[in-house]
mmCIF file of C-alpha atoms and ligand atoms in Angstrom:
data_model
loop_
_atom_site.group_PDB
_atom_site.id
_atom_site.type_symbol
_atom_site.label_atom_id
_atom_site.label_comp_id
_atom_site.label_asym_id
_atom_site.label_seq_id
_atom_site.Cartn_x
_atom_site.Cartn_y
_atom_site.Cartn_z
ATOM 1 C CA ILE F 418 14.612 51.637 -24.230
ATOM 2 C CA CYS F 419 15.558 48.451 -25.974
ATOM 3 C CA ASP F 420 18.711 46.819 -24.606
ATOM 4 C CA GLY F 421 19.555 45.533 -28.068
ATOM 5 C CA CYS F 422 19.270 48.562 -30.344
ATOM 6 C CA SER F 423 18.594 51.379 -27.860
ATOM 7 C CA ILE F 424 15.461 52.416 -29.715
ATOM 8 C CA THR F 425 12.957 54.291 -27.578
ATOM 9 C CA GLN F 426 9.244 54.213 -28.150
ATOM 10 C CA ASN F 427 6.377 55.675 -26.291
ATOM 11 C CA THR F 428 4.318 52.582 -25.890
ATOM 12 C CA LEU F 429 2.902 50.423 -23.192
ATOM 13 C CA PHE F 430 5.189 47.659 -22.083
ATOM 14 C CA TYR F 431 3.877 44.350 -23.046
ATOM 15 C CA GLU F 432 4.631 41.372 -20.950
ATOM 16 C CA LEU F 433 4.248 38.222 -22.960
ATOM 17 C CA GLY F 434 1.099 36.351 -22.220
ATOM 18 C CA ILE F 435 -0.042 38.683 -19.508
ATOM 19 C CA SER F 436 -1.140 42.058 -20.776
ATOM 20 C CA ASN F 437 -2.949 43.110 -23.915
ATOM 21 C CA PHE F 438 -1.445 44.304 -27.154
ATOM 22 C CA PRO F 439 0.519 47.502 -26.848
ATOM 23 C CA PHE F 440 -1.112 50.545 -28.401
ATOM 24 C CA ASN F 441 0.235 53.994 -29.033
ATOM 25 C CA ALA F 442 -1.731 57.030 -30.130
ATOM 26 C CA LYS F 443 -1.900 55.859 -33.755
ATOM 27 C CA GLY F 444 -3.159 52.375 -33.000
ATOM 28 C CA PRO F 445 -1.204 49.161 -32.665
ATOM 29 C CA SER F 446 2.415 49.975 -32.048
ATOM 30 C CA PRO F 447 4.924 48.715 -34.594
ATOM 31 C CA LEU F 448 7.309 48.124 -31.742
ATOM 32 C CA LEU F 449 6.883 45.277 -29.361
ATOM 33 C CA LEU F 450 8.819 45.668 -26.173
ATOM 34 C CA HIS F 451 9.303 42.430 -24.472
ATOM 35 C CA ALA F 452 9.462 43.024 -20.767
ATOM 36 C CA SER F 453 10.946 40.192 -18.813
ATOM 37 C CA SER F 454 9.416 39.951 -15.381
ATOM 38 C CA SER F 455 12.507 38.230 -14.048
ATOM 39 C CA SER F 456 14.960 40.929 -15.088
ATOM 40 C CA SER F 457 15.025 44.606 -15.832
ATOM 41 C CA SER F 458 16.084 44.152 -19.459
ATOM 42 C CA PHE F 459 13.856 44.886 -22.420
ATOM 43 C CA LEU F 460 14.213 43.407 -25.834
ATOM 44 C CA CYS F 461 12.847 45.230 -28.839
ATOM 45 C CA LEU F 462 11.488 42.672 -31.247
ATOM 46 C CA GLN F 463 10.586 45.262 -33.886
ATOM 47 C CA PHE F 464 7.996 43.017 -35.256
ATOM 48 C CA SER F 465 5.975 45.696 -36.945
ATOM 49 C CA ARG F 466 2.906 43.827 -38.092
ATOM 50 C CA GLN F 467 3.932 40.777 -36.131
ATOM 51 C CA ILE F 468 2.587 41.870 -32.794
ATOM 52 C CA HIS F 469 -0.453 39.711 -33.131
ATOM 53 C CA PRO F 470 1.398 36.524 -34.083
ATOM 54 C CA MET F 471 3.802 37.008 -31.203
ATOM 55 C CA ALA F 472 0.942 37.533 -28.826
ATOM 56 C CA ALA F 473 -0.613 34.391 -30.205
ATOM 57 C CA ILE F 474 2.526 32.438 -29.368
ATOM 58 C CA ALA F 475 2.360 33.664 -25.812
ATOM 59 C CA ARG F 476 -1.307 32.876 -25.460
ATOM 60 C CA LEU F 477 -1.216 29.541 -27.206
ATOM 61 C CA LEU F 478 1.839 28.208 -25.459
ATOM 62 C CA LYS F 479 0.303 28.748 -22.075
ATOM 63 C CA PRO F 480 -0.771 25.544 -20.285
ATOM 64 C CA SER F 481 -4.088 24.308 -21.557
ATOM 65 C CA SER F 482 -6.448 21.552 -20.548
ATOM 66 C CA PRO F 483 -5.704 18.102 -21.854
ATOM 67 C CA SER F 484 -8.009 16.781 -24.524
ATOM 68 C CA SER F 485 -9.606 13.397 -23.930
ATOM 69 C CA SER F 486 -7.570 11.723 -26.686
ATOM 70 C CA ILE F 487 -4.352 12.253 -24.790
ATOM 71 C CA SER F 488 -5.659 12.039 -21.243
ATOM 72 C CA SER F 489 -4.503 8.437 -20.939
ATOM 73 C CA PHE F 490 -0.993 9.647 -21.514
ATOM 74 C CA LEU F 491 -1.095 12.280 -18.846
ATOM 75 C CA LYS F 492 -0.706 9.871 -15.994
ATOM 76 C CA ARG F 493 1.930 8.178 -18.017
ATOM 77 C CA SER F 494 3.706 11.467 -18.582
ATOM 78 C CA VAL F 495 4.458 11.798 -14.910
ATOM 79 C CA SER F 496 6.101 8.389 -14.779
ATOM 80 C CA THR F 497 7.736 8.983 -18.157
ATOM 81 C CA THR F 498 9.207 12.140 -16.821
ATOM 82 C CA THR F 499 10.563 10.359 -13.789
ATOM 83 C CA ALA F 500 11.957 7.541 -15.881
ATOM 84 C CA VAL F 501 13.543 9.910 -18.368
ATOM 85 C CA ALA F 502 14.956 11.840 -15.472
ATOM 86 C CA SER F 503 16.604 8.788 -13.945
ATOM 87 C CA GLU F 504 17.864 7.673 -17.356
ATOM 88 C CA ILE F 505 19.554 11.004 -17.879
ATOM 89 C CA GLU F 506 20.770 11.077 -14.315
ATOM 90 C CA SER F 507 22.467 7.743 -14.724
ATOM 91 C CA GLN F 508 24.073 8.872 -17.995
ATOM 92 C CA HIS F 509 25.048 12.378 -17.047
ATOM 93 C CA HIS F 510 24.816 12.476 -13.265
ATOM 94 C CA GLN F 511 22.427 15.365 -13.553
ATOM 95 C CA ARG F 512 18.727 15.381 -12.819
ATOM 96 C CA PRO F 513 16.702 17.279 -15.387
ATOM 97 C CA ASN F 514 14.185 19.744 -14.207
ATOM 98 C CA LEU F 515 11.150 17.964 -15.576
ATOM 99 C CA SER F 516 9.043 18.213 -12.468
ATOM 100 C CA ASP F 517 5.693 19.688 -13.343
ATOM 101 C CA PRO F 518 3.436 20.974 -14.823
ATOM 102 C CA LYS F 519 2.284 18.022 -16.827
ATOM 103 C CA GLY F 520 -0.598 17.154 -14.583
ATOM 104 C CA SER F 521 -2.522 20.007 -16.157
ATOM 105 C CA ARG F 522 -1.372 19.994 -19.762
ATOM 106 C CA ASN F 523 0.047 17.949 -22.578
ATOM 107 C CA PHE F 524 3.637 17.133 -23.560
ATOM 108 C CA GLN F 525 5.817 20.046 -24.619
ATOM 109 C CA TRP F 526 8.932 18.565 -26.144
ATOM 110 C CA VAL F 527 11.663 19.840 -28.456
ATOM 111 C CA PHE F 528 13.751 17.854 -30.934
ATOM 112 C CA LEU F 529 17.250 19.145 -31.663
ATOM 113 C CA GLY F 530 19.847 17.785 -34.034
ATOM 114 C CA CYS F 531 21.851 18.462 -37.175
ATOM 115 C CA PRO F 532 20.262 18.612 -40.623
ATOM 116 C CA GLY F 533 19.439 15.121 -41.840
ATOM 117 C CA VAL F 534 19.646 13.452 -38.448
ATOM 118 C CA GLY F 535 15.984 12.406 -38.552
ATOM 119 C CA LYS F 536 14.272 14.952 -36.289
ATOM 120 C CA GLY F 537 11.224 14.956 -38.549
ATOM 121 C CA THR F 538 11.002 11.174 -38.754
ATOM 122 C CA TYR F 539 11.156 10.509 -35.024
ATOM 123 C CA ALA F 540 9.245 13.613 -33.917
ATOM 124 C CA SER F 541 6.417 12.730 -36.280
ATOM 125 C CA ARG F 542 6.250 9.119 -35.011
ATOM 126 C CA LEU F 543 6.226 10.274 -31.410
ATOM 127 C CA SER F 544 3.569 12.842 -32.188
ATOM 128 C CA THR F 545 1.297 10.047 -33.442
ATOM 129 C CA LEU F 546 2.118 7.954 -30.401
ATOM 130 C CA LEU F 547 1.557 10.704 -27.855
ATOM 131 C CA GLY F 548 -1.319 12.500 -29.557
ATOM 132 C CA VAL F 549 0.384 15.884 -29.739
ATOM 133 C CA PRO F 550 1.044 17.907 -32.889
ATOM 134 C CA HIS F 551 4.420 17.684 -34.585
ATOM 135 C CA ILE F 552 5.368 21.207 -35.532
ATOM 136 C CA ALA F 553 8.386 21.525 -37.831
ATOM 137 C CA THR F 554 9.431 25.077 -38.607
ATOM 138 C CA GLY F 555 11.244 23.783 -41.723
ATOM 139 C CA ASP F 556 7.869 22.548 -43.037
ATOM 140 C CA LEU F 557 6.303 25.927 -42.268
ATOM 141 C CA VAL F 558 9.102 27.659 -44.152
ATOM 142 C CA ARG F 559 8.706 25.307 -47.143
ATOM 143 C CA ALA F 560 4.939 25.821 -47.200
ATOM 144 C CA GLU F 561 5.498 29.578 -47.314
ATOM 145 C CA LEU F 562 8.129 29.096 -50.019
ATOM 146 C CA SER F 563 5.785 27.187 -52.248
ATOM 147 C CA SER F 564 3.049 29.766 -51.859
ATOM 148 C CA SER F 565 3.009 32.882 -53.963
ATOM 149 C CA GLY F 566 3.049 35.034 -50.837
ATOM 150 C CA PRO F 567 5.232 38.152 -50.542
ATOM 151 C CA LEU F 568 7.799 36.344 -48.377
ATOM 152 C CA SER F 569 8.333 33.526 -50.804
ATOM 153 C CA ARG F 570 11.189 34.972 -52.915
ATOM 154 C CA GLN F 571 13.000 36.393 -49.950
ATOM 155 C CA LEU F 572 12.812 33.036 -48.166
ATOM 156 C CA ALA F 573 13.996 31.032 -51.186
ATOM 157 C CA GLU F 574 17.203 33.022 -51.330
ATOM 158 C CA ILE F 575 17.963 32.434 -47.654
ATOM 159 C CA VAL F 576 16.964 28.775 -47.455
ATOM 160 C CA ASN F 577 18.704 27.762 -50.675
ATOM 161 C CA GLN F 578 21.977 29.096 -49.311
ATOM 162 C CA GLY F 579 21.559 27.042 -46.152
ATOM 163 C CA LYS F 580 21.174 30.122 -43.966
ATOM 164 C CA LEU F 581 18.695 30.671 -41.178
ATOM 165 C CA VAL F 582 15.550 32.673 -41.697
ATOM 166 C CA SER F 583 15.163 35.640 -39.343
ATOM 167 C CA ASP F 584 13.715 34.975 -35.913
ATOM 168 C CA GLU F 585 10.877 37.389 -36.711
ATOM 169 C CA ILE F 586 9.749 35.437 -39.763
ATOM 170 C CA ILE F 587 9.983 32.168 -37.855
ATOM 171 C CA PHE F 588 7.890 33.533 -34.967
ATOM 172 C CA ASN F 589 5.360 34.790 -37.430
ATOM 173 C CA LEU F 590 5.031 31.412 -39.187
ATOM 174 C CA LEU F 591 5.051 29.488 -35.917
ATOM 175 C CA SER F 592 2.384 31.605 -34.319
ATOM 176 C CA LYS F 593 0.096 31.224 -37.344
ATOM 177 C CA ARG F 594 0.535 27.456 -37.114
ATOM 178 C CA LEU F 595 -0.216 27.465 -33.391
ATOM 179 C CA GLU F 596 -3.253 29.625 -33.921
ATOM 180 C CA ALA F 597 -4.620 27.209 -36.534
ATOM 181 C CA GLY F 598 -3.919 24.321 -34.147
ATOM 182 C CA GLU F 599 -5.653 26.038 -31.291
ATOM 183 C CA ALA F 600 -8.751 26.468 -33.422
ATOM 184 C CA LYS F 601 -8.727 22.687 -33.918
ATOM 185 C CA GLY F 602 -8.347 22.048 -30.184
ATOM 186 C CA GLU F 603 -4.694 20.999 -30.244
ATOM 187 C CA SER F 604 -2.643 21.105 -27.089
ATOM 188 C CA GLY F 605 0.992 20.318 -26.368
ATOM 189 C CA PHE F 606 3.586 19.934 -29.121
ATOM 190 C CA ILE F 607 6.737 18.341 -30.345
ATOM 191 C CA LEU F 608 8.777 21.125 -31.887
ATOM 192 C CA ASP F 609 11.224 20.164 -34.618
ATOM 193 C CA GLY F 610 13.768 22.662 -35.915
ATOM 194 C CA PHE F 611 12.809 25.247 -33.308
ATOM 195 C CA PRO F 612 14.431 26.769 -31.322
ATOM 196 C CA ARG F 613 17.516 27.059 -33.483
ATOM 197 C CA THR F 614 19.098 30.167 -32.014
ATOM 198 C CA ILE F 615 19.706 31.183 -28.420
ATOM 199 C CA ARG F 616 17.305 34.082 -28.890
ATOM 200 C CA GLN F 617 14.552 31.731 -30.052
ATOM 201 C CA ALA F 618 15.249 29.480 -27.046
ATOM 202 C CA GLU F 619 15.131 32.404 -24.639
ATOM 203 C CA ILE F 620 11.850 33.692 -25.999
ATOM 204 C CA LEU F 621 10.318 30.228 -25.942
ATOM 205 C CA ASP F 622 11.527 29.913 -22.369
ATOM 206 C CA GLU F 623 9.735 33.133 -21.474
ATOM 207 C CA VAL F 624 6.397 31.995 -22.820
ATOM 208 C CA THR F 625 6.206 28.386 -21.752
ATOM 209 C CA GLU F 626 7.895 25.514 -19.965
ATOM 210 C CA ILE F 627 9.579 22.896 -22.104
ATOM 211 C CA ASP F 628 9.513 19.471 -20.461
ATOM 212 C CA LEU F 629 12.109 17.571 -22.431
ATOM 213 C CA VAL F 630 14.620 18.240 -25.197
ATOM 214 C CA VAL F 631 15.767 15.258 -27.244
ATOM 215 C CA ASN F 632 19.106 15.781 -28.956
ATOM 216 C CA LEU F 633 19.503 13.320 -31.828
ATOM 217 C CA LYS F 634 23.061 12.578 -32.902
ATOM 218 C CA LEU F 635 24.656 10.893 -35.901
ATOM 219 C CA ARG F 636 28.136 10.998 -37.458
ATOM 220 C CA GLU F 637 28.593 13.814 -39.971
ATOM 221 C CA ASP F 638 29.479 11.727 -43.032
ATOM 222 C CA VAL F 639 26.227 9.808 -42.573
ATOM 223 C CA LEU F 640 24.281 13.060 -42.165
ATOM 224 C CA VAL F 641 25.468 14.301 -45.550
ATOM 225 C CA GLU F 642 24.641 10.989 -47.251
ATOM 226 C CA LYS F 643 21.206 10.956 -45.647
ATOM 227 C CA CYS F 644 20.405 14.491 -46.813
ATOM 228 C CA LEU F 645 21.502 13.688 -50.355
ATOM 229 C CA GLY F 646 19.266 10.598 -50.387
ATOM 230 C CA ARG F 647 16.180 12.392 -49.102
ATOM 231 C CA ARG F 648 13.112 12.438 -51.354
ATOM 232 C CA ILE F 649 9.585 13.712 -50.822
ATOM 233 C CA CYS F 650 6.445 12.569 -52.619
ATOM 234 C CA SER F 651 5.088 15.710 -54.268
ATOM 235 C CA GLN F 652 1.561 14.367 -53.982
ATOM 236 C CA CYS F 653 1.191 12.947 -50.457
ATOM 237 C CA GLY F 654 4.128 14.810 -48.851
ATOM 238 C CA LYS F 655 5.648 11.680 -47.289
ATOM 239 C CA GLY F 656 9.420 11.526 -46.892
ATOM 240 C CA PHE F 657 11.645 8.697 -48.152
ATOM 241 C CA ASN F 658 15.343 8.032 -48.478
ATOM 242 C CA VAL F 659 16.998 6.328 -51.427
ATOM 243 C CA ALA F 660 20.484 6.206 -49.851
ATOM 244 C CA SER F 661 21.894 2.863 -48.846
ATOM 245 C CA ILE F 662 24.368 3.763 -46.145
ATOM 246 C CA ASN F 663 27.338 1.651 -45.152
ATOM 247 C CA ALA F 664 29.720 3.828 -43.181
ATOM 248 C CA LYS F 665 32.936 2.085 -42.135
ATOM 249 C CA ALA F 666 34.200 1.982 -38.584
ATOM 250 C CA GLU F 667 37.033 4.483 -38.182
ATOM 251 C CA ASN F 668 38.819 6.498 -35.496
ATOM 252 C CA GLY F 669 37.077 4.574 -32.737
ATOM 253 C CA ARG F 670 33.642 5.199 -34.278
ATOM 254 C CA PRO F 671 31.573 2.116 -34.944
ATOM 255 C CA GLY F 672 30.449 1.341 -38.482
ATOM 256 C CA MET F 673 26.874 2.055 -39.387
ATOM 257 C CA SER F 674 24.412 0.691 -41.929
ATOM 258 C CA MET F 675 21.071 2.107 -42.926
ATOM 259 C CA ALA F 676 18.781 0.518 -45.431
ATOM 260 C CA PRO F 677 17.023 2.871 -47.846
ATOM 261 C CA LEU F 678 13.451 3.846 -47.058
ATOM 262 C CA LEU F 679 11.934 3.343 -50.474
ATOM 263 C CA PRO F 680 8.578 4.762 -51.587
ATOM 264 C CA PRO F 681 5.592 2.624 -52.553
ATOM 265 C CA SER F 682 4.979 2.351 -56.288
ATOM 266 C CA HIS F 683 2.272 5.052 -56.319
ATOM 267 C CA CYS F 684 4.766 7.611 -54.952
ATOM 268 C CA ALA F 685 7.837 6.453 -56.907
ATOM 269 C CA SER F 686 7.171 8.596 -59.989
ATOM 270 C CA LYS F 687 6.348 11.694 -57.962
ATOM 271 C CA LEU F 688 9.506 12.049 -55.909
ATOM 272 C CA ILE F 689 11.143 15.425 -55.549
ATOM 273 C CA THR F 690 14.345 16.556 -53.826
ATOM 274 C CA ARG F 691 14.507 19.570 -51.539
ATOM 275 C CA ALA F 692 16.348 22.432 -53.231
ATOM 276 C CA ASP F 693 18.585 22.792 -50.137
ATOM 277 C CA ASP F 694 19.616 19.118 -50.118
ATOM 278 C CA THR F 695 22.632 19.566 -52.402
ATOM 279 C CA GLU F 696 26.070 18.685 -51.014
ATOM 280 C CA GLU F 697 27.193 22.314 -50.919
ATOM 281 C CA VAL F 698 24.084 23.565 -49.124
ATOM 282 C CA VAL F 699 23.978 20.616 -46.703
ATOM 283 C CA LYS F 700 27.561 21.420 -45.678
ATOM 284 C CA ALA F 701 26.618 25.067 -45.233
ATOM 285 C CA ARG F 702 23.649 24.033 -43.052
ATOM 286 C CA LEU F 703 25.880 21.796 -40.941
ATOM 287 C CA HIS F 704 28.233 24.729 -40.459
ATOM 288 C CA VAL F 705 25.353 27.016 -39.451
ATOM 289 C CA TYR F 706 24.177 24.340 -37.013
ATOM 290 C CA GLN F 707 27.576 24.177 -35.321
ATOM 291 C CA GLU F 708 27.846 27.960 -35.098
ATOM 292 C CA THR F 709 24.322 28.996 -34.214
ATOM 293 C CA SER F 710 22.253 26.037 -33.085
ATOM 294 C CA LYS F 711 24.803 24.033 -31.075
ATOM 295 C CA PRO F 712 24.651 26.625 -28.260
ATOM 296 C CA VAL F 713 20.931 25.808 -27.950
ATOM 297 C CA GLU F 714 21.986 22.313 -26.812
ATOM 298 C CA ASP F 715 24.051 23.920 -24.040
ATOM 299 C CA PHE F 716 21.124 26.170 -23.139
ATOM 300 C CA TYR F 717 18.945 23.129 -22.399
ATOM 301 C CA ARG F 718 21.832 21.063 -20.982
ATOM 302 C CA ASP F 719 22.319 23.767 -18.370
ATOM 303 C CA GLN F 720 18.610 23.514 -17.521
ATOM 304 C CA GLY F 721 19.000 19.737 -17.105
ATOM 305 C CA LYS F 722 16.419 19.050 -19.818
ATOM 306 C CA LEU F 723 18.611 17.616 -22.553
ATOM 307 C CA MET F 724 18.404 13.921 -23.356
ATOM 308 C CA GLU F 725 21.246 12.918 -25.683
ATOM 309 C CA PHE F 726 20.366 10.133 -28.079
ATOM 310 C CA ASP F 727 22.961 8.573 -30.394
ATOM 311 C CA LEU F 728 21.107 6.950 -33.257
ATOM 312 C CA PRO F 729 22.363 3.388 -33.578
ATOM 313 C CA GLY F 730 21.272 3.006 -37.243
ATOM 314 C CA GLY F 731 18.157 3.382 -39.348
ATOM 315 C CA ILE F 732 14.542 3.429 -38.178
ATOM 316 C CA PRO F 733 14.267 -0.318 -37.369
ATOM 317 C CA GLU F 734 17.234 -0.136 -34.976
ATOM 318 C CA SER F 735 16.688 3.384 -33.631
ATOM 319 C CA TRP F 736 12.929 3.611 -33.037
ATOM 320 C CA PRO F 737 12.698 0.865 -30.380
ATOM 321 C CA LYS F 738 15.804 2.221 -28.640
ATOM 322 C CA LEU F 739 14.376 5.736 -28.613
ATOM 323 C CA LEU F 740 11.119 4.466 -27.114
ATOM 324 C CA GLU F 741 13.152 2.643 -24.514
ATOM 325 C CA ALA F 742 15.117 5.785 -23.628
ATOM 326 C CA LEU F 743 11.820 7.646 -23.269
ATOM 327 C CA ASN F 744 10.329 4.795 -21.251
ATOM 328 C CA LEU F 745 7.578 4.390 -23.824
ATOM 329 C CA ASP F 746 8.661 0.947 -24.928
ATOM 330 C CA ASP F 747 5.819 -0.947 -23.292
ATOM 331 C CA HIS F 748 3.296 0.696 -25.620
ATOM 332 C CA GLU F 749 3.406 -2.202 -28.040
ATOM 333 C CA ASP F 750 0.033 -1.372 -29.579
ATOM 334 C CA GLU F 751 0.972 2.177 -30.349
ATOM 335 C CA ARG F 752 4.371 1.074 -31.572
ATOM 336 C CA SER F 753 2.947 -1.206 -34.182
ATOM 337 C CA ALA F 754 0.306 1.371 -35.110
ATOM 338 C CA VAL F 755 3.045 3.878 -35.855
ATOM 339 C CA ALA F 756 5.539 1.504 -37.507
HETATM 340 P P1 ADP J 1208 17.196 20.755 -41.609
HETATM 341 O O1 ADP J 1208 17.085 19.537 -42.452
HETATM 342 O O2 ADP J 1208 18.400 21.588 -41.959
HETATM 343 O O3 ADP J 1208 17.057 20.494 -40.139
HETATM 344 P P2 ADP J 1208 14.615 22.166 -41.718
HETATM 345 O O4 ADP J 1208 13.654 21.459 -42.593
HETATM 346 O O5 ADP J 1208 14.396 22.116 -40.251
HETATM 347 O O6 ADP J 1208 16.053 21.684 -42.163
HETATM 348 O O7 ADP J 1208 14.678 23.709 -42.135
HETATM 349 C C1 ADP J 1208 14.892 24.103 -43.474
HETATM 350 C C2 ADP J 1208 15.317 25.555 -43.501
HETATM 351 O O8 ADP J 1208 14.278 26.367 -42.944
HETATM 352 C C3 ADP J 1208 16.542 25.879 -42.657
HETATM 353 O O9 ADP J 1208 17.760 25.653 -43.355
HETATM 354 C C4 ADP J 1208 16.315 27.365 -42.393
HETATM 355 O O10 ADP J 1208 16.641 28.150 -43.516
HETATM 356 C C5 ADP J 1208 14.807 27.441 -42.189
HETATM 357 N N1 ADP J 1208 14.439 27.270 -40.762
HETATM 358 C C6 ADP J 1208 13.714 26.256 -40.236
HETATM 359 N N2 ADP J 1208 13.550 26.419 -38.918
HETATM 360 C C7 ADP J 1208 14.186 27.574 -38.597
HETATM 361 C C8 ADP J 1208 14.377 28.298 -37.386
HETATM 362 N N3 ADP J 1208 13.876 27.857 -36.213
HETATM 363 N N4 ADP J 1208 15.072 29.459 -37.436
HETATM 364 C C9 ADP J 1208 15.566 29.923 -38.604
HETATM 365 N N5 ADP J 1208 15.422 29.292 -39.778
HETATM 366 C C10 ADP J 1208 14.748 28.127 -39.788
#
């Protein structure tokens, strides 16, 4: 019996990542019962056809062997973890639980932060630096939107109002992405835009161990300006920002300047703006973040995994400081390769 909706189904209980798919007499069950080994509660995910994707998440998020391209970072990851831990301890008097199990697998990090804060920018740079995939659920949603798939219209309506897509759809898209990555030999990840609800965080927590959660922060007026200045090259997919930000110091907050990140000439005529980057929708997204995603920060803060990072400005000011906070600042070669 599901604790959430009380639905009962005669099916085998399926413990994520451990047993096989549940089957009833008619074949694959449309009801996935998520049995938590640590408690007696059961959560009905009612995924219908999404049993396989969910199972893929469980399987793919399990620790895997490091690939040779990132092996040099594995040793480093242990010391990084320690350094990050002491950094956070000195700031928040709390030691994060980052102890293991990095000796046997790659980085598993999460980037949190309000819309427009720069999760994609910094997660993507770190992904290049660390040799782990950058997986942004917003990108997965946009890819689905631009396809002519059955979900596309339904998604457009939700996204263009600044609302969150259902957890089920997100798990479905995420698991497909992980499956494709697994086929290419990927391991580890930097997740961007996921988890965004407590339920997503809890399910992720059930299937794998997150090592570090970076919470990027920026003042709200700057966030809105940044979103409105965002542009994407429709050909190469690279992101730019045409806003020149000069926010005044006020109410004890320091002033902040950010130079625009302008496109090269071959992208300049192909720039597009995200349909959800209008002032009205950005404000709606910020509201949704405060209501629904902010508690995810607390979820990881309570686990001692949250590293708060106040962005001091644009990329030139923030990137070196972020590397410093992550104790990755002595990787000069990689830094210049990414910059
Ligand atoms: P933002 O700039 O607001 O951080 P994203 O690019 O991460 O935007 O996401 C764009 C939209 O995709 C969100 O407004 C939401 O509708 C949907 N989305 C992305 N990730 C999730 C998620 N984890 N859960 C629910 N909806 C999501």
